[in-house]
N, CA, C and O of each residue as an XYZ file, in Angstrom:
620
protein
N     -93.120    -91.366     63.864
C     -91.848    -90.644     64.078
C     -92.011    -89.157     63.978
O     -91.530    -88.401     64.822
N     -92.706    -88.737     62.920
C     -92.915    -87.283     62.696
C     -93.740    -86.680     63.815
O     -93.484    -85.555     64.243
N     -94.734    -87.429     64.293
C     -95.565    -86.894     65.356
C     -94.763    -86.731     66.645
O     -94.960    -85.740     67.348
N     -93.890    -87.637     66.977
C     -93.061    -87.551     68.182
C     -92.106    -86.351     68.075
O     -91.860    -85.659     69.063
N     -91.562    -86.108     66.847
C     -90.635    -84.972     66.748
C     -91.414    -83.677     66.870
O     -90.874    -82.717     67.419
N     -92.638    -83.587     66.397
C     -93.437    -82.398     66.574
C     -93.720    -82.191     68.058
O     -93.613    -81.074     68.563
N     -94.078    -83.254     68.749
C     -94.382    -83.167     70.210
C     -93.079    -82.732     70.950
O     -93.132    -81.897     71.853
N     -91.989    -83.269     70.583
C     -90.674    -82.942     71.243
C     -90.328    -81.466     71.009
O     -89.827    -80.786     71.905
N     -90.601    -80.987     69.804
C     -90.312    -79.591     69.470
C     -91.170    -78.648     70.293
O     -90.720    -77.573     70.689
N     -92.428    -79.058     70.553
C     -93.332    -78.122     71.381
C     -92.817    -78.027     72.791
O     -93.096    -77.043     73.476
N     -92.076    -79.010     73.250
C     -91.542    -78.896     74.615
C     -90.146    -78.390     74.659
O     -89.659    -77.972     75.710
N     -89.468    -78.422     73.491
C     -88.053    -78.082     73.472
C     -87.806    -76.565     73.795
O     -86.949    -76.228     74.612
N     -88.579    -75.679     73.134
C     -88.365    -74.286     73.331
C     -88.730    -73.855     74.791
O     -87.943    -73.159     75.433
N     -89.893    -74.258     75.303
C     -90.191    -73.891     76.693
C     -89.304    -74.645     77.701
O     -89.094    -74.146     78.807
N     -88.792    -75.801     77.359
C     -87.969    -76.565     78.231
C     -86.612    -75.947     78.466
O     -85.954    -76.230     79.467
N     -86.182    -75.077     77.516
C     -84.896    -74.387     77.674
C     -84.919    -73.434     78.881
O     -83.863    -73.105     79.423
N     -86.086    -72.997     79.296
C     -86.192    -72.129     80.404
C     -85.885    -72.810     81.766
O     -85.585    -72.159     82.767
N     -85.980    -74.152     81.736
C     -85.680    -74.935     82.927
C     -84.156    -75.005     83.160
O     -83.432    -75.458     82.273
N     -83.682    -74.592     84.261
C     -82.215    -74.638     84.531
C     -81.713    -76.109     84.713
O     -80.618    -76.469     84.282
N     -82.539    -76.905     85.348
C     -82.074    -78.264     85.665
C     -82.204    -79.135     84.394
O     -83.308    -79.350     83.894
N     -81.086    -79.619     83.893
C     -81.129    -80.460     82.695
C     -81.864    -81.770     82.890
O     -82.462    -82.286     81.946
N     -81.830    -82.331     84.123
C     -82.532    -83.580     84.379
C     -84.048    -83.333     84.284
O     -84.792    -84.145     83.734
N     -84.479    -82.194     84.834
C     -85.926    -81.894     84.804
C     -86.355    -81.693     83.376
O     -87.435    -82.141     82.991
N     -85.550    -81.038     82.586
C     -85.816    -80.815     81.175
C     -85.979    -82.143     80.447
O     -86.905    -82.328     79.656
N     -85.046    -83.077     80.735
C     -85.125    -84.400     80.110
C     -86.405    -85.102     80.487
O     -86.997    -85.765     79.636
N     -86.858    -84.994     81.708
C     -88.070    -85.665     82.167
C     -89.277    -85.013     81.454
O     -90.224    -85.709     81.089
N     -89.243    -83.677     81.253
C     -90.283    -83.045     80.523
C     -90.394    -83.535     79.084
O     -91.493    -83.660     78.544
N     -89.260    -83.808     78.477
C     -89.212    -84.345     77.072
C     -89.785    -85.720     77.055
O     -90.504    -86.078     76.122
N     -89.488    -86.522     78.076
C     -90.075    -87.906     78.182
C     -91.556    -87.814     78.339
O     -92.294    -88.587     77.729
N     -92.019    -86.876     79.155
C     -93.453    -86.673     79.432
C     -94.202    -86.309     78.159
O     -95.321    -86.779     77.951
N     -93.605    -85.476     77.296
C     -94.351    -85.063     76.105
C     -94.414    -86.104     75.096
O     -95.286    -86.019     74.232
N     -93.557    -87.128     75.096
C     -93.647    -88.275     74.201
C     -94.407    -89.461     74.825
O     -94.853    -90.355     74.105
N     -94.552    -89.472     76.121
C     -95.126    -90.625     76.867
C     -96.517    -91.081     76.397
O     -96.740    -92.282     76.246
N     -97.469    -90.138     76.161
C     -98.785    -90.621     75.816
C     -98.802    -91.489     74.523
O     -99.451    -92.534     74.495
N     -98.089    -91.055     73.460
C     -98.092    -91.835     72.258
C     -97.285    -93.174     72.407
O     -97.688    -94.210     71.879
N     -96.198    -93.116     73.103
C     -95.383    -94.349     73.349
C     -96.223    -95.378     74.148
O     -96.276    -96.556     73.794
N     -96.854    -94.921     75.192
C     -97.703    -95.833     75.996
C     -98.892    -96.369     75.157
O     -99.216    -97.555     75.208
N     -99.504    -95.499     74.417
C    -100.661    -95.897     73.598
C    -100.252    -97.035     72.636
O    -100.894    -98.082     72.560
N     -99.148    -96.770     71.906
C     -98.705    -97.755     70.909
C     -98.260    -99.076     71.569
O     -98.534   -100.166     71.068
N     -97.549    -98.931     72.734
C     -97.089   -100.120     73.413
C     -98.275   -100.954     73.940
O     -98.266   -102.179     73.816
N     -99.277   -100.309     74.515
C    -100.410   -101.078     74.952
C    -101.213   -101.705     73.800
O    -101.664   -102.848     73.862
N    -101.362   -100.889     72.748
C    -102.169   -101.372     71.608
C    -101.539   -102.498     70.830
O    -102.166   -103.522     70.557
N    -100.231   -102.280     70.462
C     -99.579   -103.220     69.537
C     -98.752   -104.301     70.251
O     -98.795   -105.470     69.867
N     -97.994   -103.904     71.300
C     -97.253   -104.898     72.025
C     -98.079   -105.701     73.044
O     -97.867   -106.897     73.245
N     -99.000   -105.013     73.659
C     -99.869   -105.672     74.637
C    -101.119   -106.238     74.084
O    -101.875   -106.890     74.804
N    -101.376   -106.008     72.792
C    -102.606   -106.503     72.093
C    -103.839   -106.178     72.885
O    -104.747   -106.999     73.009
N    -103.876   -104.888     73.462
C    -104.963   -104.489     74.284
C    -106.097   -103.884     73.390
O    -105.839   -103.392     72.291
N    -107.323   -103.937     73.888
C    -108.378   -103.241     73.096
C    -108.155   -101.693     73.217
O    -107.554   -101.214     74.178
N    -108.639   -100.976     72.253
C    -108.428    -99.551     72.181
C    -108.974    -98.827     73.440
O    -108.394    -97.834     73.879
N    -110.083    -99.325     74.013
C    -110.662    -98.621     75.168
C    -109.710    -98.729     76.351
O    -109.747    -97.864     77.227
N    -108.894    -99.707     76.415
C    -107.892    -99.829     77.502
C    -106.775    -98.839     77.327
O    -106.121    -98.474     78.304
N    -106.533    -98.388     76.101
C    -105.482    -97.424     75.834
C    -105.908    -95.983     76.011
O    -105.068    -95.083     75.989
N    -107.213    -95.744     76.187
C    -107.733    -94.382     76.260
C    -107.112    -93.507     77.397
O    -106.892    -92.314     77.185
N    -106.822    -94.093     78.616
C    -106.251    -93.207     79.610
C    -104.959    -92.555     79.235
O    -104.586    -91.559     79.856
N    -104.242    -93.067     78.236
C    -102.974    -92.436     77.844
C    -103.147    -91.112     77.146
O    -102.192    -90.352     76.990
N    -104.388    -90.830     76.718
C    -104.677    -89.519     76.040
C    -105.831    -88.784     76.726
O    -106.587    -88.054     76.085
N    -105.954    -88.994     78.053
C    -106.989    -88.305     78.802
C    -106.294    -87.570     79.960
O    -105.445    -88.171     80.618
N    -106.618    -86.297     80.238
C    -105.983    -85.565     81.294
C    -106.013    -86.213     82.669
O    -105.014    -86.235     83.388
N    -107.201    -86.748     83.024
C    -107.352    -87.396     84.304
C    -106.648    -88.775     84.292
O    -106.088    -89.194     85.305
N    -106.682    -89.439     83.198
C    -106.034    -90.744     83.053
C    -104.514    -90.676     83.174
O    -103.871    -91.634     83.602
N    -103.946    -89.529     82.789
C    -102.500    -89.390     82.825
C    -101.977    -89.123     84.223
O    -100.784    -89.305     84.461
N    -102.795    -88.710     85.136
C    -102.333    -88.386     86.542
C    -101.773    -89.705     87.184
O    -100.636    -89.727     87.656
N    -102.579    -90.783     87.192
C    -101.972    -91.987     87.869
C    -100.802    -92.601     87.049
O     -99.907    -93.219     87.625
N    -100.814    -92.429     85.713
C     -99.758    -92.896     84.911
C     -98.460    -92.170     85.224
O     -97.411    -92.800     85.363
N     -98.523    -90.877     85.333
C     -97.350    -90.049     85.621
C     -96.924    -90.300     87.067
O     -95.728    -90.317     87.359
N     -97.866    -90.492     87.958
C     -97.464    -90.792     89.333
C     -96.723    -92.115     89.419
O     -95.720    -92.225     90.124
N     -97.206    -93.102     88.715
C     -96.499    -94.395     88.707
C     -95.109    -94.271     88.103
O     -94.153    -94.872     88.595
N     -95.004    -93.504     87.054
C     -93.667    -93.292     86.438
C     -92.777    -92.520     87.317
O     -91.573    -92.776     87.331
N     -93.305    -91.550     88.087
C     -92.448    -90.812     88.994
C     -91.902    -91.617     90.178
O     -90.947    -91.203     90.836
N     -92.520    -92.770     90.437
C     -92.027    -93.668     91.480
C     -90.722    -94.293     91.102
O     -90.022    -94.819     91.967
N     -90.375    -94.257     89.871
C     -89.081    -94.813     89.380
C     -87.878    -93.944     89.712
O     -86.734    -94.375     89.568
N     -88.148    -92.672     90.174
C     -87.097    -91.730     90.467
C     -86.785    -91.818     91.954
O     -87.518    -92.446     92.718
N     -85.651    -91.161     92.369
C     -85.296    -91.053     93.782
C     -86.401    -90.381     94.559
O     -87.117    -89.521     94.048
N     -86.520    -90.784     95.783
C     -87.632    -90.347     96.623
C     -87.721    -88.806     96.728
O     -88.811    -88.252     96.582
N     -86.657    -88.144     96.963
C     -86.704    -86.717     97.100
C     -86.939    -85.961     95.770
O     -87.281    -84.778     95.756
N     -86.745    -86.672     94.689
C     -86.891    -86.095     93.272
C     -88.258    -86.360     92.715
O     -88.612    -85.759     91.701
N     -89.047    -87.217     93.309
C     -90.324    -87.700     92.711
C     -91.325    -86.549     92.456
O     -91.933    -86.528     91.386
N     -91.524    -85.603     93.378
C     -92.516    -84.542     93.088
C     -92.154    -83.721     91.852
O     -93.030    -83.362     91.065
N     -90.870    -83.424     91.680
C     -90.408    -82.693     90.455
C     -90.608    -83.575     89.245
O     -91.084    -83.075     88.226
N     -90.282    -84.836     89.284
C     -90.446    -85.717     88.216
C     -91.942    -85.897     87.793
O     -92.277    -85.944     86.609
N     -92.822    -85.994     88.841
C     -94.236    -86.101     88.573
C     -94.723    -84.853     87.886
O     -95.461    -84.947     86.906
N     -94.323    -83.642     88.379
C     -94.746    -82.443     87.699
C     -94.276    -82.278     86.298
O     -95.045    -81.828     85.449
N     -93.042    -82.622     86.006
C     -92.534    -82.544     84.670
C     -93.177    -83.564     83.782
O     -93.474    -83.241     82.632
N     -93.418    -84.788     84.235
C     -94.074    -85.753     83.351
C     -95.460    -85.352     83.076
O     -95.918    -85.502     81.943
N     -96.179    -84.841     84.052
C     -97.599    -84.424     83.879
C     -97.657    -83.191     82.940
O     -98.472    -83.142     82.019
N     -96.798    -82.224     83.189
C     -96.779    -81.042     82.325
C     -96.490    -81.405     80.823
O     -97.122    -80.894     79.898
N     -95.529    -82.289     80.661
C     -95.191    -82.697     79.271
C     -96.339    -83.515     78.642
O     -96.626    -83.390     77.452
N     -96.978    -84.344     79.463
C     -98.070    -85.166     78.889
C     -99.278    -84.293     78.559
O     -99.949    -84.550     77.560
N     -99.583    -83.261     79.368
C    -100.685    -82.328     79.082
C    -100.347    -81.496     77.895
O    -101.235    -81.234     77.084
N     -99.125    -81.059     77.730
C     -98.720    -80.350     76.533
C     -98.953    -81.237     75.275
O     -99.416    -80.739     74.249
N     -98.646    -82.485     75.358
C     -98.909    -83.433     74.339
C    -100.413    -83.428     73.932
O    -100.759    -83.393     72.751
N    -101.281    -83.466     74.966
C    -102.684    -83.465     74.696
C    -103.128    -82.203     74.056
O    -104.017    -82.241     73.205
N    -102.559    -81.066     74.414
C    -102.952    -79.811     73.800
C    -102.605    -79.769     72.292
O    -103.371    -79.262     71.473
N    -101.487    -80.292     71.981
C    -101.077    -80.400     70.551
C    -101.967    -81.377     69.806
O    -102.380    -81.099     68.681
N    -102.267    -82.504     70.407
C    -103.174    -83.473     69.738
C    -104.584    -82.977     69.641
O    -105.312    -83.400     68.743
N    -105.008    -82.105     70.513
C    -106.408    -81.522     70.464
C    -106.561    -80.665     69.180
O    -107.686    -80.437     68.736
N    -105.455    -80.191     68.582
C    -105.579    -79.418     67.435
C    -105.748    -80.220     66.149
O    -106.018    -79.652     65.090
N    -105.593    -81.510     66.239
C    -105.738    -82.359     65.056
C    -107.202    -82.470     64.603
O    -108.142    -82.241     65.365
N    -107.336    -82.824     63.353
C    -108.684    -83.046     62.748
C    -108.850    -84.545     62.545
O    -108.147    -85.154     61.739
N    -109.781    -85.132     63.282
C    -110.022    -86.527     63.150
C    -111.420    -86.779     62.529
O    -112.155    -87.658     62.981
N    -111.764    -86.014     61.513
C    -113.006    -86.076     60.811
C    -114.226    -86.081     61.716
O    -115.186    -86.824     61.512
N    -114.148    -85.223     62.720
C    -115.288    -85.013     63.669
C    -115.384    -86.072     64.769
O    -116.306    -86.020     65.584
N    -114.469    -87.016     64.811
C    -114.535    -88.050     65.834
C    -113.900    -87.675     67.132
O    -114.193    -88.281     68.163
N    -113.005    -86.655     67.115
C    -112.345    -86.268     68.361
C    -111.209    -87.243     68.690
O    -111.131    -88.348     68.153
N    -110.335    -86.789     69.592
C    -109.218    -87.615     69.972
C    -109.014    -87.639     71.448
O    -108.606    -88.652     72.016
N    -109.304    -86.495     72.096
C    -109.049    -86.379     73.515
C    -110.319    -86.486     74.370
O    -111.185    -85.612     74.344
N    -110.400    -87.602     75.137
C    -111.584    -87.740     76.017
C    -111.321    -86.893     77.321
O    -110.782    -87.395     78.307
N    -111.713    -85.638     77.271
C    -111.312    -84.723     78.353
C    -111.842    -85.135     79.738
O    -111.185    -84.837     80.735
N    -112.954    -85.780     79.839
C    -113.549    -86.162     81.118
C    -113.490    -87.650     81.408
O    -114.211    -88.145     82.274
N    -112.600    -88.398     80.659
C    -112.461    -89.809     80.935
C    -112.017    -90.004     82.377
O    -111.129    -89.272     82.814
N    -112.547    -90.902     83.120
C    -113.504    -91.953     82.871
C    -114.978    -91.598     83.044
O    -115.843    -92.463     82.908
N    -115.267    -90.339     83.342
C    -116.612    -89.901     83.577
C    -117.464    -89.695     82.314
O    -118.693    -89.756     82.343
N    -116.761    -89.453     81.223
C    -117.429    -89.276     79.944
C    -116.524    -89.646     78.833
O    -115.326    -89.376     78.922
N    -117.029    -90.271     77.749
C    -116.244    -90.648     76.644
C    -116.379    -89.593     75.467
O    -115.951    -89.831     74.337
N    -116.983    -88.453     75.806
C    -117.065    -87.395     74.762
C    -115.710    -86.923     74.459
O    -114.888    -86.727     75.354
N    -115.445    -86.725     73.150
C    -114.081    -86.307     72.714
C    -114.180    -84.908     72.123
O    -115.234    -84.385     71.759
N    -112.932    -84.340     72.063
C    -112.845    -82.946     71.551
C    -111.743    -82.900     70.528
O    -110.729    -83.584     70.667
N    -111.929    -82.107     69.510
C    -110.840    -81.830     68.563
C    -111.067    -80.404     68.029
O    -112.206    -79.945     67.940
N    -110.021    -79.740     67.691
C    -110.141    -78.331     67.223
C    -110.037    -78.252     65.694
O    -110.473    -77.267     65.097
N    -109.458    -79.291     65.051
C    -109.484    -79.419     63.595
C    -108.552    -78.433     62.888
O    -108.840    -78.030     61.761
N    -107.427    -78.028     63.529
C    -106.502    -77.081     62.913
C    -105.631    -77.744     61.893
O    -105.225    -77.099     60.927
N    -105.321    -79.021     62.066
C    -104.492    -79.737     61.071
C    -104.809    -81.174     61.087
O    -105.307    -81.720     62.072
N    -104.501    -81.823     59.923
C    -104.817    -83.259     59.769
C    -103.625    -84.092     60.286
O    -102.497    -83.601     60.323
N    -103.880    -85.349     60.683
C    -102.736    -86.150     61.239
C    -101.666    -86.387     60.230
O    -100.512    -86.524     60.636
N    -101.931    -86.451     58.954
C    -100.967    -86.667     57.913
C    -100.111    -85.409     57.672
O     -99.052    -85.503     57.053
N    -100.550    -84.248     58.148
C     -99.783    -83.016     58.043
C     -98.561    -82.991     58.954
O     -97.701    -82.124     58.806
N     -98.474    -83.926     59.890
C     -97.300    -83.917     60.800
C     -96.001    -84.156     60.086
O     -94.934    -83.808     60.592
N     -96.078    -84.748     58.910
C     -94.865    -84.892     58.065
C     -94.314    -83.498     57.708
O     -93.107    -83.266     57.779
N     -95.189    -82.597     57.333
C     -94.771    -81.221     57.020
C     -94.385    -80.471     58.301
O     -93.400    -79.734     58.338
N     -95.202    -80.684     59.362
C     -94.863    -79.995     60.594
C     -93.549    -80.455     61.203
O     -92.943    -79.750     62.010
N     -93.105    -81.673     60.798
C     -91.816    -82.221     61.306
C     -90.726    -81.300     60.851
O     -89.833    -81.011     61.647
N     -90.728    -80.812     59.621
C     -89.678    -79.945     59.125
C     -89.679    -78.649     59.905
O     -88.611    -78.173     60.290
N     -90.824    -78.066     60.149
C     -90.887    -76.866     61.000
C     -90.379    -77.122     62.398
O     -89.681    -76.297     62.988
N     -90.742    -78.285     62.922
C     -90.297    -78.616     64.280
C     -88.765    -78.810     64.343
O     -88.133    -78.452     65.337
N     -88.198    -79.362     63.309
C     -86.759    -79.560     63.266
C     -86.049    -78.165     63.245
O     -85.017    -77.948     63.880
N     -86.667    -77.262     62.484
C     -86.079    -75.899     62.374
C     -86.167    -75.198     63.765
O     -85.222    -74.547     64.212
N     -87.286    -75.354     64.393
C     -87.468    -74.806     65.748
C     -86.420    -75.293     66.725
O     -85.812    -74.510     67.455
N     -86.222    -76.591     66.727
C     -85.236    -77.221     67.596
C     -83.823    -76.660     67.328
O     -83.107    -76.275     68.252
N     -83.458    -76.626     66.077
C     -82.091    -76.129     65.680
C     -81.930    -74.713     66.080
O     -80.912    -74.360     66.676
N     -82.915    -73.850     65.776
C     -82.777    -72.404     66.034
C     -82.740    -72.197     67.543
O     -81.905    -71.418     68.003
N     -83.578    -72.835     68.336
C     -83.507    -72.671     69.810
C     -82.219    -73.173     70.350
O     -81.656    -72.549     71.250
N     -81.696    -74.309     69.834
C     -80.434    -74.819     70.361
C     -79.311    -73.890     70.036
O     -78.468    -73.650     70.901
N     -79.241    -73.355     68.859
C     -78.202    -72.399     68.494
C     -78.263    -71.178     69.345
O     -77.256    -70.690     69.859
N     -79.528    -70.669     69.492
C     -79.690    -69.472     70.354
C     -79.270    -69.651     71.804
O     -78.658    -68.759     72.391
N     -79.589    -70.779     72.372
C     -79.240    -70.995     73.756
C     -77.690    -71.262     73.872
O     -77.090    -70.922     74.892
N     -77.109    -71.817     72.915
C     -75.670    -72.066     73.013
C     -74.911    -70.717     72.870
O     -73.838    -70.544     73.448
N     -75.449    -69.829     72.142
C     -74.774    -68.490     72.000
C     -74.949    -67.623     73.215
O     -74.119    -66.751     73.474
N     -76.025    -67.839     73.982
C     -76.277    -67.077     75.171
C     -75.483    -67.535     76.347
O     -75.150    -66.741     77.226
N     -75.166    -68.832     76.382
C     -74.421    -69.369     77.498
C     -72.973    -68.877     77.503
O     -72.263    -68.992     76.504
N     -72.551    -68.333     78.636
C     -71.131    -67.950     78.687
C     -70.191    -69.142     78.697
O     -70.461    -70.144     79.359
N     -69.149    -69.045     78.006
C     -68.155    -70.134     77.987
C     -67.431    -70.155     79.271
O     -67.157    -69.114     79.867
N     -67.100    -71.397     79.728
C     -66.325    -71.515     80.958
C     -64.894    -71.351     80.680
O     -64.392    -71.859     79.678
N     -64.169    -70.616     81.580
C     -62.749    -70.495     81.360
C     -61.998    -71.855     81.561
O     -62.388    -72.647     82.420
N     -61.015    -72.095     80.834
C     -60.280    -73.326     80.924
C     -59.421    -73.198     82.206
O     -58.835    -72.156     82.496
N     -59.382    -74.341     82.963
C     -58.606    -74.357     84.185
C     -57.291    -75.056     84.032
O     -56.524    -75.146     84.991
């Protein structure tokens, strides 16, 4: 839960720049999609971990986001694909900062290579603390955007 909130907060501030609320919502889904798919495949589908790898690989996310974009209206699919992919890649950038004791987490060249990368900026258990900062970011950005929006006159 804490990890998903941190991922959501990383997309919340930049997502406010998008004027279309639907596109913003799809971006938020995209930023949470890699973890949700990984857990669903691993625990609900009882899949081996190697089958879950494409959910955290930049090239593996392209067909996944394309398939998810097919669920949208035909004229809206390119925008949905772009938002899902941008959110998913943002998720990978945040995950790349984690420290997995030198094992890495993101297979950047999957399926061509299983070499993994990690930057080691924070440990996975630190997302509990990052969750508080993420919640503050979400609240501050939401308050700031609500104050900037002009109120509509009552008709």
